[in-house]
PDB file of C-alpha atoms in Angstrom:
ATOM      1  CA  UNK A1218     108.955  96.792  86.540  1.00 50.00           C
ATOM      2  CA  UNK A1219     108.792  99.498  88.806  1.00 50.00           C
ATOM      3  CA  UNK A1220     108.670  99.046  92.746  1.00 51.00           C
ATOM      4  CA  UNK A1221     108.136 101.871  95.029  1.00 54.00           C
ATOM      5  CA  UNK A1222     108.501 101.138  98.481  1.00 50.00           C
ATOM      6  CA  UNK A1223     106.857 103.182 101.695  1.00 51.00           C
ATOM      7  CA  UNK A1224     107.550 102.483 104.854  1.00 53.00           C
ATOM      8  CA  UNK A1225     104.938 103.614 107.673  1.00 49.00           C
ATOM      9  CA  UNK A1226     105.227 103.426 111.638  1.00 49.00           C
ATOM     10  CA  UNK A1227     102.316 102.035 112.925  1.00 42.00           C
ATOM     11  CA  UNK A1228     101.357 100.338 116.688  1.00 40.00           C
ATOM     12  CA  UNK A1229     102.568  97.098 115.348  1.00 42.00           C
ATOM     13  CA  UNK A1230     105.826  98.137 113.958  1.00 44.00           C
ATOM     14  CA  UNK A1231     106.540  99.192 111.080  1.00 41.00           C
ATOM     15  CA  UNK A1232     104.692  98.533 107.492  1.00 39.00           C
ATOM     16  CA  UNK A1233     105.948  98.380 104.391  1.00 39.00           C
ATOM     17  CA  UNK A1234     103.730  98.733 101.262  1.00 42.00           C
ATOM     18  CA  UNK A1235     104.377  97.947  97.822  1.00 43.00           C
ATOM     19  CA  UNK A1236     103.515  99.757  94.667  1.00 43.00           C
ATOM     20  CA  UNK A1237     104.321  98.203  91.241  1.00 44.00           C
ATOM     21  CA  UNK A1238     103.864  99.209  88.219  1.00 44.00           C
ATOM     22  CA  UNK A1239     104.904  97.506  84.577  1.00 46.00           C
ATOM     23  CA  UNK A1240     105.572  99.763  81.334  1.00 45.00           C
ATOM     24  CA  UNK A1241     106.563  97.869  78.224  1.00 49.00           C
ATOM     25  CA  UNK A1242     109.945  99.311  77.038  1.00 43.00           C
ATOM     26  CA  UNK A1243     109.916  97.712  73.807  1.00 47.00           C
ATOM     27  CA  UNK A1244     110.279  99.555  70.810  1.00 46.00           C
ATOM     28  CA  UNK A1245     111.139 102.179  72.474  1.00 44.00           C
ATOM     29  CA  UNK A1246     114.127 104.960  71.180  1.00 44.00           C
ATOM     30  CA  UNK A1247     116.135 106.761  73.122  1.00 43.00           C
ATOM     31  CA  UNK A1248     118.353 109.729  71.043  1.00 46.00           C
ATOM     32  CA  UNK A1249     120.125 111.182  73.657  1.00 50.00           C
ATOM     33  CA  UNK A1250     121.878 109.592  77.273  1.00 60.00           C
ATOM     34  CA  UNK A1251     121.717 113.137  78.451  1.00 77.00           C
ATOM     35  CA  UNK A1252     119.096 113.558  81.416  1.00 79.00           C
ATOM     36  CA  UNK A1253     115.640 115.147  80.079  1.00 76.00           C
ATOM     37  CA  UNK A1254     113.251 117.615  81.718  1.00 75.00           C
ATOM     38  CA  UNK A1255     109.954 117.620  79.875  1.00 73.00           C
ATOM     39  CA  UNK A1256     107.225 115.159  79.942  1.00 71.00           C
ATOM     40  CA  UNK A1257     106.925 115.504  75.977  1.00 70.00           C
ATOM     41  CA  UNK A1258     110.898 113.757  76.076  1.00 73.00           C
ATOM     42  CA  UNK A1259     109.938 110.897  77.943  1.00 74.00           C
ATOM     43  CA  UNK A1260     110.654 107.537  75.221  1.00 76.00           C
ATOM     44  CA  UNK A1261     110.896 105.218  78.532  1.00 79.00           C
ATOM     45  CA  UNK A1262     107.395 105.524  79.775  1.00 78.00           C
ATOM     46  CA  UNK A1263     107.907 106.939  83.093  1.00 83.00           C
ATOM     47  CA  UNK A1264     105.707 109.800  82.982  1.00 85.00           C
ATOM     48  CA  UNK A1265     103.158 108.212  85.027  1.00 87.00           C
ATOM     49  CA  UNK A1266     105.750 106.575  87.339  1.00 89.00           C
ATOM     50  CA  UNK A1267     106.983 109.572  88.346  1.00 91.00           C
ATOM     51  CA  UNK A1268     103.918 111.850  88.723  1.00 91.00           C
ATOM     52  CA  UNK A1269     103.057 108.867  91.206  1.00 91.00           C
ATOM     53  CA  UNK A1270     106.521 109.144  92.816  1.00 93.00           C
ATOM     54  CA  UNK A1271     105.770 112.781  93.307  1.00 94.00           C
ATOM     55  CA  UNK A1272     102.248 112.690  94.001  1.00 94.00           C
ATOM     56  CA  UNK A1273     103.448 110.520  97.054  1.00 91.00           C
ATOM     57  CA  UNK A1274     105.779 112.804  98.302  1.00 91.00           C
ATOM     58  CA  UNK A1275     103.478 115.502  98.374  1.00 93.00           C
ATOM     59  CA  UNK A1276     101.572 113.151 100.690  1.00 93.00           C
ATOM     60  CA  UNK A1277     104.364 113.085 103.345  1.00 92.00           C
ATOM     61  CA  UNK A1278     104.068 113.630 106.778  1.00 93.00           C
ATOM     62  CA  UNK A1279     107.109 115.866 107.364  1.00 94.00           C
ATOM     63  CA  UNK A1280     107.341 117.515 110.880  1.00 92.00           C
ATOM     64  CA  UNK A1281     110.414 114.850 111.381  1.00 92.00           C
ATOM     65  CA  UNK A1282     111.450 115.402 107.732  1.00 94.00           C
ATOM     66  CA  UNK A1283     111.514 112.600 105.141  1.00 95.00           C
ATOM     67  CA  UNK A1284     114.399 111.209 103.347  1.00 96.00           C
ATOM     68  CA  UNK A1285     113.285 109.460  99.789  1.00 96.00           C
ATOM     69  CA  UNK A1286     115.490 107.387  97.246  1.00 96.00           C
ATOM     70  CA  UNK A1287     115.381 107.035  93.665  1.00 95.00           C
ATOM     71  CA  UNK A1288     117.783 103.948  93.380  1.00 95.00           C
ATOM     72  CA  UNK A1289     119.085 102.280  90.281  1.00 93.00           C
ATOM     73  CA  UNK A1290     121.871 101.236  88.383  1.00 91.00           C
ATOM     74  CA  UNK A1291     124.328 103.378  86.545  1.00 85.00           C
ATOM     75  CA  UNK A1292     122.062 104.229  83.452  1.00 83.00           C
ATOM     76  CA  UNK A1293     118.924 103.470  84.394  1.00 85.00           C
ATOM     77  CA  UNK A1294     117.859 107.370  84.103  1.00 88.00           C
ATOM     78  CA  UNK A1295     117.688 108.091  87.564  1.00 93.00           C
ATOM     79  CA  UNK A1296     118.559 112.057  86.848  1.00 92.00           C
ATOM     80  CA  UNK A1297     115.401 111.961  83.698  1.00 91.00           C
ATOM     81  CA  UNK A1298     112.700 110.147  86.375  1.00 93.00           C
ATOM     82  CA  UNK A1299     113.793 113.028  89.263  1.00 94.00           C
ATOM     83  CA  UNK A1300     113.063 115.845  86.987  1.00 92.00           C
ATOM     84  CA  UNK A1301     110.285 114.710  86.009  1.00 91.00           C
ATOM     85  CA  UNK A1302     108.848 114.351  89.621  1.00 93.00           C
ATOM     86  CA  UNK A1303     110.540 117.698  90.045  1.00 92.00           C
ATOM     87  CA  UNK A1304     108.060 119.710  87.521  1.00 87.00           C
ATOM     88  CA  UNK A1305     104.729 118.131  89.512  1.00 90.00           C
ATOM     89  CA  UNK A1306     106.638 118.895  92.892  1.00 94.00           C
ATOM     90  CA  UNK A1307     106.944 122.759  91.581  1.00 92.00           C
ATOM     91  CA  UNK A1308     103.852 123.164  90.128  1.00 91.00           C
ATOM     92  CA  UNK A1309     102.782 122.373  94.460  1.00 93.00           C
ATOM     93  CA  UNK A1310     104.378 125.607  95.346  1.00 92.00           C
ATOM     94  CA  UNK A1311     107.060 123.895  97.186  1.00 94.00           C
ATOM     95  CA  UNK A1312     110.966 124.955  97.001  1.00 94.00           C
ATOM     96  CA  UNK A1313     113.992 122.560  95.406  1.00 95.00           C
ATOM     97  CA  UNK A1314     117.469 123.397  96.440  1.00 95.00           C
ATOM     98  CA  UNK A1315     119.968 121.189  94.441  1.00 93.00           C
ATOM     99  CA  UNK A1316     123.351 119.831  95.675  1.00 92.00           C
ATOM    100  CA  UNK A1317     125.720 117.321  93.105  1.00 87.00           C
ATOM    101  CA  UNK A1318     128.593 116.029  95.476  1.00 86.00           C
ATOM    102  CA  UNK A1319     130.456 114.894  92.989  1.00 80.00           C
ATOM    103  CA  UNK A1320     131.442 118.221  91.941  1.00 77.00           C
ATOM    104  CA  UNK A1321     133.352 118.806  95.724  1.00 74.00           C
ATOM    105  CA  UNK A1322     136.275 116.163  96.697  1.00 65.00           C
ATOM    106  CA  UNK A1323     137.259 115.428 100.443  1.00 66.00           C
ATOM    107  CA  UNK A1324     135.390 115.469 103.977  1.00 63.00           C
ATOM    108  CA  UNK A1325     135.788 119.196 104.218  1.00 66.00           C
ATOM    109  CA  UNK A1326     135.265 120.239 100.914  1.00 75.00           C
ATOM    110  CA  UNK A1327     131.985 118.458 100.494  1.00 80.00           C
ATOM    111  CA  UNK A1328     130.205 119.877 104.489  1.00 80.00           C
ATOM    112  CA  UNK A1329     131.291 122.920 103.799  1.00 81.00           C
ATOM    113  CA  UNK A1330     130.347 123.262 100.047  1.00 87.00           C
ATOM    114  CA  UNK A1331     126.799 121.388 101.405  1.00 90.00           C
ATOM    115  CA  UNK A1332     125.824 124.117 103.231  1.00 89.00           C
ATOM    116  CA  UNK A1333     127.034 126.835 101.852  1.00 90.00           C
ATOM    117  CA  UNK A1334     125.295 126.171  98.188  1.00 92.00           C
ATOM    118  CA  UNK A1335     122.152 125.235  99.951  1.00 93.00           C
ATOM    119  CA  UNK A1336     121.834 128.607 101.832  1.00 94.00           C
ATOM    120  CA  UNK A1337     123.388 130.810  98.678  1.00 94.00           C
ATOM    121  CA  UNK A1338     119.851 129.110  96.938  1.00 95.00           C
ATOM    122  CA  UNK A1339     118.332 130.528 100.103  1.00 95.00           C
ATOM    123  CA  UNK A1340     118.971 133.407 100.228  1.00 94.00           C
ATOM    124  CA  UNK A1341     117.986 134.009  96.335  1.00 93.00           C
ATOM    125  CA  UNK A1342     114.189 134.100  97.606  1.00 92.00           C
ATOM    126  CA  UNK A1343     113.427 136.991  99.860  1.00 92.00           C
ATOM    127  CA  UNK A1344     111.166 134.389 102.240  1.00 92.00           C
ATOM    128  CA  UNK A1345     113.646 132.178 102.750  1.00 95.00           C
ATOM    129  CA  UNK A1346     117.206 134.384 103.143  1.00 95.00           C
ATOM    130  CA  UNK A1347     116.568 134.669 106.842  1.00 95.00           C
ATOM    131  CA  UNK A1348     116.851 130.680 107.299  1.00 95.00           C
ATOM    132  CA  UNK A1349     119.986 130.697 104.246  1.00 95.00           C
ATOM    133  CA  UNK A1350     121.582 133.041 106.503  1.00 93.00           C
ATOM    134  CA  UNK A1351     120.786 130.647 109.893  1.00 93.00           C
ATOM    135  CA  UNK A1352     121.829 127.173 107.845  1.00 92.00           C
ATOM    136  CA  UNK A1353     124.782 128.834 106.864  1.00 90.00           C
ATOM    137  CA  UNK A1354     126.401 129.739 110.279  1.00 86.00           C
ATOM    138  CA  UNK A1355     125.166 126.018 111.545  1.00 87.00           C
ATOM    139  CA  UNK A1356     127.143 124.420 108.753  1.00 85.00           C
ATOM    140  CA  UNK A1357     130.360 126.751 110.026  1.00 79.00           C
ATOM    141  CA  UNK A1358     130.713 124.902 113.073  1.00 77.00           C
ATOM    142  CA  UNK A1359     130.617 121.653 111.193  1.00 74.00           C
ATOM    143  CA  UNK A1360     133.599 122.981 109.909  1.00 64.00           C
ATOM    144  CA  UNK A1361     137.269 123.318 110.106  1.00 53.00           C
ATOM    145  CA  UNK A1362     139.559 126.162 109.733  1.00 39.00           C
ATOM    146  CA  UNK A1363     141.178 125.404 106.521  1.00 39.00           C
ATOM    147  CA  UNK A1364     138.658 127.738 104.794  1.00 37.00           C
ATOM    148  CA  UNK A1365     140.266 130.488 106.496  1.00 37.00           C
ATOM    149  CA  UNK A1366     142.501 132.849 103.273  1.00 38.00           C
ATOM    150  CA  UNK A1367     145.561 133.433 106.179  1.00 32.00           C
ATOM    151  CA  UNK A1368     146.734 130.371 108.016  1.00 34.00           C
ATOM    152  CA  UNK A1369     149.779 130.199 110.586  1.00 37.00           C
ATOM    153  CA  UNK A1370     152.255 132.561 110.442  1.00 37.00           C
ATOM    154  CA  UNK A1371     150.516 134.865 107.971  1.00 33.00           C
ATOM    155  CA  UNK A1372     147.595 135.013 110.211  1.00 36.00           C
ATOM    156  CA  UNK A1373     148.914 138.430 111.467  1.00 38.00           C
ATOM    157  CA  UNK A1374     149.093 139.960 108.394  1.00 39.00           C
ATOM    158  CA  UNK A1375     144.909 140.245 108.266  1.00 43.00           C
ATOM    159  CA  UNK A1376     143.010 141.431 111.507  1.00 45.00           C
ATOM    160  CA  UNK A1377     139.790 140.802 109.521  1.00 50.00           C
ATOM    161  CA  UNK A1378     140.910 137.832 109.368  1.00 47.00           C
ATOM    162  CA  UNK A1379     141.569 136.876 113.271  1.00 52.00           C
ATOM    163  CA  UNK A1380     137.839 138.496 113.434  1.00 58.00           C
ATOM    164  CA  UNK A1381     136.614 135.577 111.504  1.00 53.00           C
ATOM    165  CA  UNK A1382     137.695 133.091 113.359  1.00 51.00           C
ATOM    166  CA  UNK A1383     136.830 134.543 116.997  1.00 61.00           C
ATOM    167  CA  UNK A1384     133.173 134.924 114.895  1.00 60.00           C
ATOM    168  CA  UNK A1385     133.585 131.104 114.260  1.00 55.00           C
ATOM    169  CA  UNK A1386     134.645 130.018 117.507  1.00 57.00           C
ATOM    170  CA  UNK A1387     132.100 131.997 119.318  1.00 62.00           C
ATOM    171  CA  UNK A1388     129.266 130.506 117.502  1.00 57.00           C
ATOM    172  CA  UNK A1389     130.991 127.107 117.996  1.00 56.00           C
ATOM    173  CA  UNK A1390     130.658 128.197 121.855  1.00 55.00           C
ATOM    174  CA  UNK A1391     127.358 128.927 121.682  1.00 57.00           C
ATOM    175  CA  UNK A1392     126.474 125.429 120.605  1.00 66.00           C
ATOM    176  CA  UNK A1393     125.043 123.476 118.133  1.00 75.00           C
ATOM    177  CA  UNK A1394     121.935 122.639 119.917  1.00 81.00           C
ATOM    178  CA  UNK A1395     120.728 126.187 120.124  1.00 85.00           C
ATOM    179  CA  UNK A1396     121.371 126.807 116.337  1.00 85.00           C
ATOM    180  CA  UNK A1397     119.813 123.914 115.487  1.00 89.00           C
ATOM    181  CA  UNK A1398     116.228 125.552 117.344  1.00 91.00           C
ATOM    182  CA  UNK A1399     116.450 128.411 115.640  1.00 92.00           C
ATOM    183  CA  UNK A1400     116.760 126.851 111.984  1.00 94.00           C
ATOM    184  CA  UNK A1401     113.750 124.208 113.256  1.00 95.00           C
ATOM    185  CA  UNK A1402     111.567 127.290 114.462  1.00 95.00           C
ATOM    186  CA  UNK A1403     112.067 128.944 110.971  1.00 95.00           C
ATOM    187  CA  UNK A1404     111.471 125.600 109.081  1.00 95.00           C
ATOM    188  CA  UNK A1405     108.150 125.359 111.294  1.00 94.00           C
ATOM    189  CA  UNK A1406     107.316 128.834 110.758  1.00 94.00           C
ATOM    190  CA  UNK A1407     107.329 128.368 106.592  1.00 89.00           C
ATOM    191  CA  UNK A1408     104.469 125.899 107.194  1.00 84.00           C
ATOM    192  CA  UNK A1409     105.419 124.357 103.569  1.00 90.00           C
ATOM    193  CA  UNK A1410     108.199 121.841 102.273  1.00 94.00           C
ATOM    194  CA  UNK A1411     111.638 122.632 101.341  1.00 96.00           C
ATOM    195  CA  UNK A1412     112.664 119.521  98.738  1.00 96.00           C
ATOM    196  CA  UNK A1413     116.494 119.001  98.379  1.00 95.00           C
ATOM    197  CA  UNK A1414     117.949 116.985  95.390  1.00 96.00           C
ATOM    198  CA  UNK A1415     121.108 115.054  96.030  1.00 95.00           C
ATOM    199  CA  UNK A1416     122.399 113.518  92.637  1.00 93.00           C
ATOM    200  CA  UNK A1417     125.648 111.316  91.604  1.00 90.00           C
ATOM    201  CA  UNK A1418     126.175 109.965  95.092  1.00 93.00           C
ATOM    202  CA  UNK A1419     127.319 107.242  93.506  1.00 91.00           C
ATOM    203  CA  UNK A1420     130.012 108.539  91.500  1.00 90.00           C
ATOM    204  CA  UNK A1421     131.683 109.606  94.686  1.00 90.00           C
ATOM    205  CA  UNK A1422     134.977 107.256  96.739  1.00 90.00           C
ATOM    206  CA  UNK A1423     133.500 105.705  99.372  1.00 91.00           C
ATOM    207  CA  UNK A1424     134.958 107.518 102.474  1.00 87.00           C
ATOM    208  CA  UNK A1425     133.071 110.834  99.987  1.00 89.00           C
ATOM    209  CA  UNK A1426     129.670 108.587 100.026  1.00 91.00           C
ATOM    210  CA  UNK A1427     129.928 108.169 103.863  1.00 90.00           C
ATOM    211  CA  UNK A1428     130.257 111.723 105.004  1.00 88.00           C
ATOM    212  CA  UNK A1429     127.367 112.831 102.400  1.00 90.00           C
ATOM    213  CA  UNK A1430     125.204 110.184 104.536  1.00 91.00           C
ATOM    214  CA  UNK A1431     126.536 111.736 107.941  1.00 87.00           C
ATOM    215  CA  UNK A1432     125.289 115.442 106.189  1.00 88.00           C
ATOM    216  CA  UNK A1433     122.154 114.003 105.446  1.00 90.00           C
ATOM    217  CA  UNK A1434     121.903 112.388 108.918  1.00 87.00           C
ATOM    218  CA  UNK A1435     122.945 116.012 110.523  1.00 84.00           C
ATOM    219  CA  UNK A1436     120.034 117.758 109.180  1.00 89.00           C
ATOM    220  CA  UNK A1437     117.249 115.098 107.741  1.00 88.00           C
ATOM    221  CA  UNK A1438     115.343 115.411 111.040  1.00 91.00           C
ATOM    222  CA  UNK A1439     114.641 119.116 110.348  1.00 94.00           C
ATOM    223  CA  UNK A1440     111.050 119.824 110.299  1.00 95.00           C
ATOM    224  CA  UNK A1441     109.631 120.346 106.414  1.00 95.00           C
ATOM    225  CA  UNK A1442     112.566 118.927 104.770  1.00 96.00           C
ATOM    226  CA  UNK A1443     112.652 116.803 102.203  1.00 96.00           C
ATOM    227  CA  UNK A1444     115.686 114.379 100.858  1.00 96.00           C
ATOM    228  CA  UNK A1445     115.644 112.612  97.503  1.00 96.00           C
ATOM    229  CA  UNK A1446     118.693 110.734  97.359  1.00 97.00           C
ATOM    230  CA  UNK A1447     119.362 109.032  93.821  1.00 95.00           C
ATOM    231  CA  UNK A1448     121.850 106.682  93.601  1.00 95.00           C
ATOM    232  CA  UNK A1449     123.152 103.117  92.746  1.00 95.00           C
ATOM    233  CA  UNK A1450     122.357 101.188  95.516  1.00 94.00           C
ATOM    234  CA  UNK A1451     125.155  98.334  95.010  1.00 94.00           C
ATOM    235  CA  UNK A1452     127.980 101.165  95.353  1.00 95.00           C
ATOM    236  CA  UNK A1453     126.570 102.556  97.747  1.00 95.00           C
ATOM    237  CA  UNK A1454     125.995  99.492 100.065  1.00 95.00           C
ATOM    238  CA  UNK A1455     128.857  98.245  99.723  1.00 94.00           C
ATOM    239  CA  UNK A1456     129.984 102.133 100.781  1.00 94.00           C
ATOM    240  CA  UNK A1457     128.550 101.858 103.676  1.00 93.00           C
ATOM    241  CA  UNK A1458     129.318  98.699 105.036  1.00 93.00           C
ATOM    242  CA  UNK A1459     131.585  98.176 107.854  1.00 85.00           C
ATOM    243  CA  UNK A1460     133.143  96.174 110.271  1.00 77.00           C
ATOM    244  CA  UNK A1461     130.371  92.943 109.530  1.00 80.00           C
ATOM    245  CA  UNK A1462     127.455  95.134 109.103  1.00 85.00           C
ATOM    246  CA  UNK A1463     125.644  95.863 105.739  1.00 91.00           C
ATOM    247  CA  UNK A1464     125.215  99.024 104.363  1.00 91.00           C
ATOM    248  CA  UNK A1465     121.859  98.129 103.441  1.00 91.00           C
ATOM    249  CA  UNK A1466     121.337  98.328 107.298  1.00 91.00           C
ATOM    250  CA  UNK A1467     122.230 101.496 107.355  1.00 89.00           C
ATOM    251  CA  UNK A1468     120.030 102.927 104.155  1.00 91.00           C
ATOM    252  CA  UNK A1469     117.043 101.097 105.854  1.00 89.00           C
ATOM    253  CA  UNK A1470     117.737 103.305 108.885  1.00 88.00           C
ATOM    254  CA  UNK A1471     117.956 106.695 106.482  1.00 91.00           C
ATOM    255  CA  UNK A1472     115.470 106.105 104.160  1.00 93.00           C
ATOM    256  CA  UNK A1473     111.773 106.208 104.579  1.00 91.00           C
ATOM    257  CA  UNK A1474     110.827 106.094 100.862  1.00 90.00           C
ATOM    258  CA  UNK A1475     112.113 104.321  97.967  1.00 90.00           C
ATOM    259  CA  UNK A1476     111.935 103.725  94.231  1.00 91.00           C
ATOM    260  CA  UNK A1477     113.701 100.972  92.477  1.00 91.00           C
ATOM    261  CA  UNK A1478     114.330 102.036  89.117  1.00 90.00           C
ATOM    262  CA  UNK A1479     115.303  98.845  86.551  1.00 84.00           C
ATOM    263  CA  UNK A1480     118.116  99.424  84.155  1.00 80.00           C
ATOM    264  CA  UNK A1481     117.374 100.073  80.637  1.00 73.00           C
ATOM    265  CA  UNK A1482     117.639  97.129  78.240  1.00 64.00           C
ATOM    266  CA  UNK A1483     120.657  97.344  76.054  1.00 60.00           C
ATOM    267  CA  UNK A1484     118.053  96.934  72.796  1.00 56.00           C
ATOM    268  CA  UNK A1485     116.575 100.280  73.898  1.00 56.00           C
ATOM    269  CA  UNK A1486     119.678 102.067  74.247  1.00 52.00           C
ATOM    270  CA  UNK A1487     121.355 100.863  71.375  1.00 50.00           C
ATOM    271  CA  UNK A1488     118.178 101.356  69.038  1.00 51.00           C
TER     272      UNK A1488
END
């Protein structure tokens, strides 16, 4: 059974409504646990599903931006059922930047690394290397210094250096609020969706899976964006939660869309 879950702001609050949908997994094969790409590879039945999924976020009202989860357990094909939304979400016109956490470790690491791989897929696409070049300053002054190739003493041996860092602490002066227009103007100015993929959250330590939620927080309001989270939303409750309150408080905050994927049955995997 899947459940996908939208929640919409209305006069009376807000309103959740649910979509289900039942495929019959048995005698089904899978050959491979690898993640597929192509419709013609799908043995679980979530074609459909996920033409839906996408089909909905196409639908989106994003001047706020929109932040959409594909939960599940570990297994339950979360990567497959993303690419396959992905191909119907291309064949819109709109733009997918991908970022795996899991391949950066620690708090500074993983902002830096964020923004830096977003705007390097940017900046590929002549359109869009004016606002890689804007989200790429804004993530420098969400970060710190240990980037920096000369540190301490042997600071003196590189002027370029010391230019680098009065380049970083001028924009840091010049405040976050008025980078933070500019990238919204250009966002604005696209007048189409920019879709960005986070994958494996779940494989990450939990202090890793909080600061990947504070990224998304920093920039999920941007107008035109577009957040698909997937990840295992046991680990990353329990992640979240803190000092008496449930991380599940906290995802309801983040998330405006959701699909509950249900794990595969052992007899499917194993056949």
């Amino acid at each position: 059974m899947y459940k996908l879950f939208r929640k919409t702001a209305s006069s009376k609050g807000n309103v959740v409504e649910n979509f289900t949908e039942e495929k019959n997994l048995d005698n089904l094969s899978i050959i491979s646990d690898n993640p597929i790409t192509l419709l013609k590879d799908d043995t679980l039945g979530r074609a459909e599903v996920s033409q839906s999924f996408a089909q909905q976020i196409l639908s989106l009202d994003t001047r706020s931006g929109i932040v959409v989860g594909v939960l599940g357990p570990w297994g339950s094909g979360k990567t497959s059922f993303v690419n396959l939304a992905r191909n119907e979400i291309k064949s819109a016109g709109l733009t997918i930047l991908d970022f795996n956490p899991w391949m950066f470790s620690g708090a500074e690491q993983l902002v830096e690394s964020f923004f830096n791989e977003l705007s390097a897929q940017l900046k590929l696409k002549t359109e869009l290397s004016e606002l890689g070049k804007e989200l790429e300053e804004y993530g420098e002054m969400f970060s710190g210094m240990a980037w920096v190739p000369f540190i301490g003493p042997w600071i003196e041996r590189g002027r370029g250096t010391v230019k680098i860092i009065s380049k970083v602490l001028q924009k840091r002066k010049e405040g976050v609020g008025g980078r933070r227009k500019k990238i919204e103007k250009l966002l604005r100015d696209l007048n189409k969706n920019i879709v960005i993929v986070l994958d494996d959250i779940d494989r990450l330590s939990t202090s890793e899976i909080r600061d990947i939620f504070k990224l998304v927080r920093l920039t999920a309001n941007f107008p035109n964006i577009i957040y698909i989270l997937a990840f295992d939303r046991v680990r990353v409750e329990e992640a979240l939660s803190e000092q008496g309150i449930p991380g599940r408080d906290y995802l309801e905050k983040i998330l405006q869309v959701t699909v509950d994927l249900p794990a595969v049955p052992s007899q499917v995997l194993a056949t």
